[in-house]
C-alpha positions in Angstrom: -2.3 31.0 -6.1 -5.6 30.3 -4.4 -5.6 33.1 -1.9 -3.8 36.4 -1.2 -4.4 38.9 1.5 -2.8 42.4 1.1 -2.5 44.7 4.2 -5.9 43.6 5.5 -7.3 45.5 8.4 -10.6 45.2 10.3 -11.8 47.6 12.9 -15.0 47.8 14.9 -15.1 51.4 16.1 -11.9 51.8 18.2 -11.3 48.1 18.3 -8.7 46.9 15.7 -9.4 43.2 15.2 -6.9 42.8 12.4 -3.9 44.9 11.5 -2.0 44.8 8.2 -2.4 41.0 7.5 -0.4 39.8 4.5 -0.9 36.1 3.6 -0.6 33.8 0.6 -2.0 30.3 0.2 -1.0 28.2 -2.8 -3.0 25.4 -4.4 -2.9 22.2 -2.3 -1.5 23.9 0.9 -2.8 23.3 4.4 -2.4 26.4 6.5 -3.4 26.5 10.2 -4.2 29.8 11.9 -3.7 29.7 15.7 -4.2 32.3 18.5 -5.9 32.8 21.8 -9.5 34.0 22.0 -9.7 37.6 20.8 -6.6 37.2 18.6 -8.6 37.8 15.4 -8.4 34.4 13.9 -12.2 33.9 13.4 -12.5 37.4 12.0 -9.7 36.6 9.6 -11.5 33.4 8.5 -14.8 35.3 8.0 -13.1 37.8 5.8 -11.4 35.2 3.7 -14.8 33.5 3.3 -16.5 36.7 2.3 -18.7 36.6 5.4 -17.3 39.9 6.5 -15.5 42.7 4.7 -12.1 44.2 5.6 -12.0 47.9 6.7 -9.0 48.2 4.4 -6.8 46.0 2.3 -7.5 43.4 -0.4 -8.6 39.8 -0.4 -8.0 38.0 -3.7 -9.6 34.5 -3.9 -9.0 32.4 -7.0 -8.4 35.6 -9.0 -11.4 37.6 -7.7 -10.9 40.6 -5.5 -13.5 40.1 -2.8 -13.1 43.6 -1.5 -14.8 45.0 -4.7 -17.7 42.6 -4.9 -21.4 43.2 -4.1 -23.2 41.0 -1.5 -24.8 39.0 -4.3 -21.4 38.4 -5.9 -19.9 37.4 -2.6 -22.7 34.9 -2.1 -21.9 33.5 -5.6 -18.2 33.2 -4.7 -19.0 31.4 -1.5 -21.3 29.1 -3.4 -18.8 28.3 -6.2 -15.4 28.5 -4.7 -15.5 28.0 -0.9 -16.4 25.0 1.2 -17.2 25.9 4.8 -16.8 23.6 7.9 -18.0 25.1 11.2 -17.5 24.1 14.8 -21.3 24.1 15.0 -22.5 21.6 12.4 -25.4 23.6 11.0 -27.2 20.6 9.7 -30.9 20.8 9.0 -32.4 18.5 11.6 -35.4 17.2 9.6 -33.3 16.3 6.6 -31.2 13.1 6.2 -27.4 13.1 5.8 -27.9 12.7 2.1 -30.4 15.5 1.9 -28.2 17.8 3.9 -25.5 17.3 1.3 -27.9 17.8 -1.6 -29.0 21.1 -0.2 -25.5 22.5 -1.0 -25.9 21.2 -4.6 -29.3 22.9 -4.9 -27.8 26.3 -4.3 -25.0 25.6 -6.8 -26.7 23.8 -9.6 -29.0 20.8 -9.8 -29.1 18.2 -7.0 -27.5 15.0 -8.0 -28.3 12.1 -5.6 -25.5 9.8 -7.0 -22.9 12.6 -6.6 -24.1 13.3 -3.0 -23.9 9.6 -2.2 -20.4 9.5 -3.5 -19.5 12.5 -1.3 -20.8 10.7 1.7 -18.9 7.5 0.7 -15.8 9.6 0.5 -16.1 10.6 4.1 -17.0 7.0 5.2 -20.7 7.5 5.6 -22.1 5.5 2.7 -24.2 3.4 5.2 -25.6 6.4 7.0 -27.1 8.4 4.1 -30.7 8.0 5.3 -30.0 8.8 9.0 -31.1 12.1 10.5 -28.6 14.3 12.4 -30.0 13.2 15.7 -29.2 9.6 14.8 -25.5 10.4 14.0 -22.6 10.8 16.4 -20.8 14.2 16.6 -18.0 12.9 14.5 -20.5 11.6 11.9 -22.3 14.9 11.8 -19.0 16.7 11.2 -18.2 14.3 8.4 -21.5 15.2 6.8 -20.4 18.8 7.0 -17.2 17.9 5.2 -19.1 16.1 2.5 -21.4 19.1 2.1 -18.3 21.4 1.9 -16.7 19.3 -0.8 -19.8 18.6 -3.0 -19.3 21.6 -5.3 -15.5 21.0 -5.7 -14.4 24.3 -4.1 -11.1 26.0 -4.6 -10.7 26.3 -0.9 -11.9 24.6 2.3 -12.2 26.9 5.3 -12.5 25.1 8.6 -13.3 27.0 11.8 -12.4 24.8 14.9 -13.6 21.6 13.1 -13.0 19.4 16.1 -14.1 22.0 18.8 -17.3 20.1 19.6 -15.9 16.6 19.3 -14.3 14.2 21.8 -10.7 13.2 21.1 -11.6 10.0 19.1 -14.1 11.7 16.8 -11.8 14.7 16.5 -9.0 12.5 15.3 -11.2 10.9 12.7 -12.2 14.3 11.3 -8.5 15.4 11.2 -7.5 12.2 9.5 -10.2 12.9 6.8 -9.0 16.5 6.3 -5.4 15.2 6.1 -6.4 12.7 3.4 -8.3 15.4 1.4 -5.3 17.7 1.6 -3.1 14.8 0.4 -5.4 14.5 -2.6 -4.9 18.1 -3.4 -7.6 20.0 -1.5 -6.5 23.4 -0.2 -7.3 23.9 3.5 -7.2 26.9 5.7 -8.1 26.0 9.3 -8.5 28.0 12.5 -7.8 26.0 15.6 -6.8 26.4 19.3 -5.3 22.9 19.2 -1.6 22.5 18.7 -2.2 18.9 17.9 -4.6 19.7 15.1 -2.4 22.6 13.8 0.4 20.1 13.6 -1.2 18.4 10.6 -0.7 21.6 8.5 2.4 22.3 6.5 2.3 26.0 7.6 1.3 27.6 10.8 0.4 31.3 11.3 0.1 32.6 14.9 -2.0 35.7 15.6 -1.9 37.9 18.7 -4.1 41.0 19.1 -4.8 41.1 15.3 -1.2 40.9 14.3 0.7 38.0 12.6 3.4 37.5 15.3 4.9 34.2 14.0 4.8 32.1 10.8 6.7 29.1 9.8 6.8 25.8 7.9 6.5 22.4 9.5 8.9 19.6 9.0 7.6 16.1 8.1 7.4 15.5 11.8 5.8 17.6 14.5 8.6 20.1 15.0 8.5 23.7 13.7 11.4 24.3 11.4 14.2 26.7 12.2 12.8 29.1 9.6 10.0 30.0 12.0 10.2 33.8 12.2 8.7 36.3 14.6 7.1 39.6 13.6 6.8 42.7 15.7 3.3 42.9 17.3 
């Protein structure tokens, strides 16, 4: 198992952002987390990624209990085990696509230009390695982010609204890339508002007011299976 959440709660004063979240993600799964604004889905993703801590409960990632780790140890876990893809690309504007990917290597081990080139080729950007972010389309910038997320061979890819800043064509390209990576065995947990994007996942979790209110498997098509079950909110 790559990821397990046990009774995870998150409160900000009197606001209860997450309430008793239980979740398991197996190697090679693709799980989509859906919900309206304020449902807790981004908070949940931040806790899974070690960017925030739960108020109570446990988060176990690749055998490590994140709830018990120091900030330094959490940074190491993010570096070694998690690939992050954000709605905002967070590329360094004065670095080329190749250099932006190599930055992730620098914090993990030694930069390897050939390996970074291979990562860009894997996302279809072999010919754009020396272009700066301002010279790339939104879809190309997001693909650089995917290459950067994959460069250290993480146990888990976390994607927060990965098509949120893209038009439909470029969004479809990024989703096709994530679908191919998942087919090759990469584990993906994705937060999205889009039912179309969520439909690529094998499992969909719906949040409402910090609760898991529904969870179910997808069939090979786009229809949620009859095993989709509701939980009390």
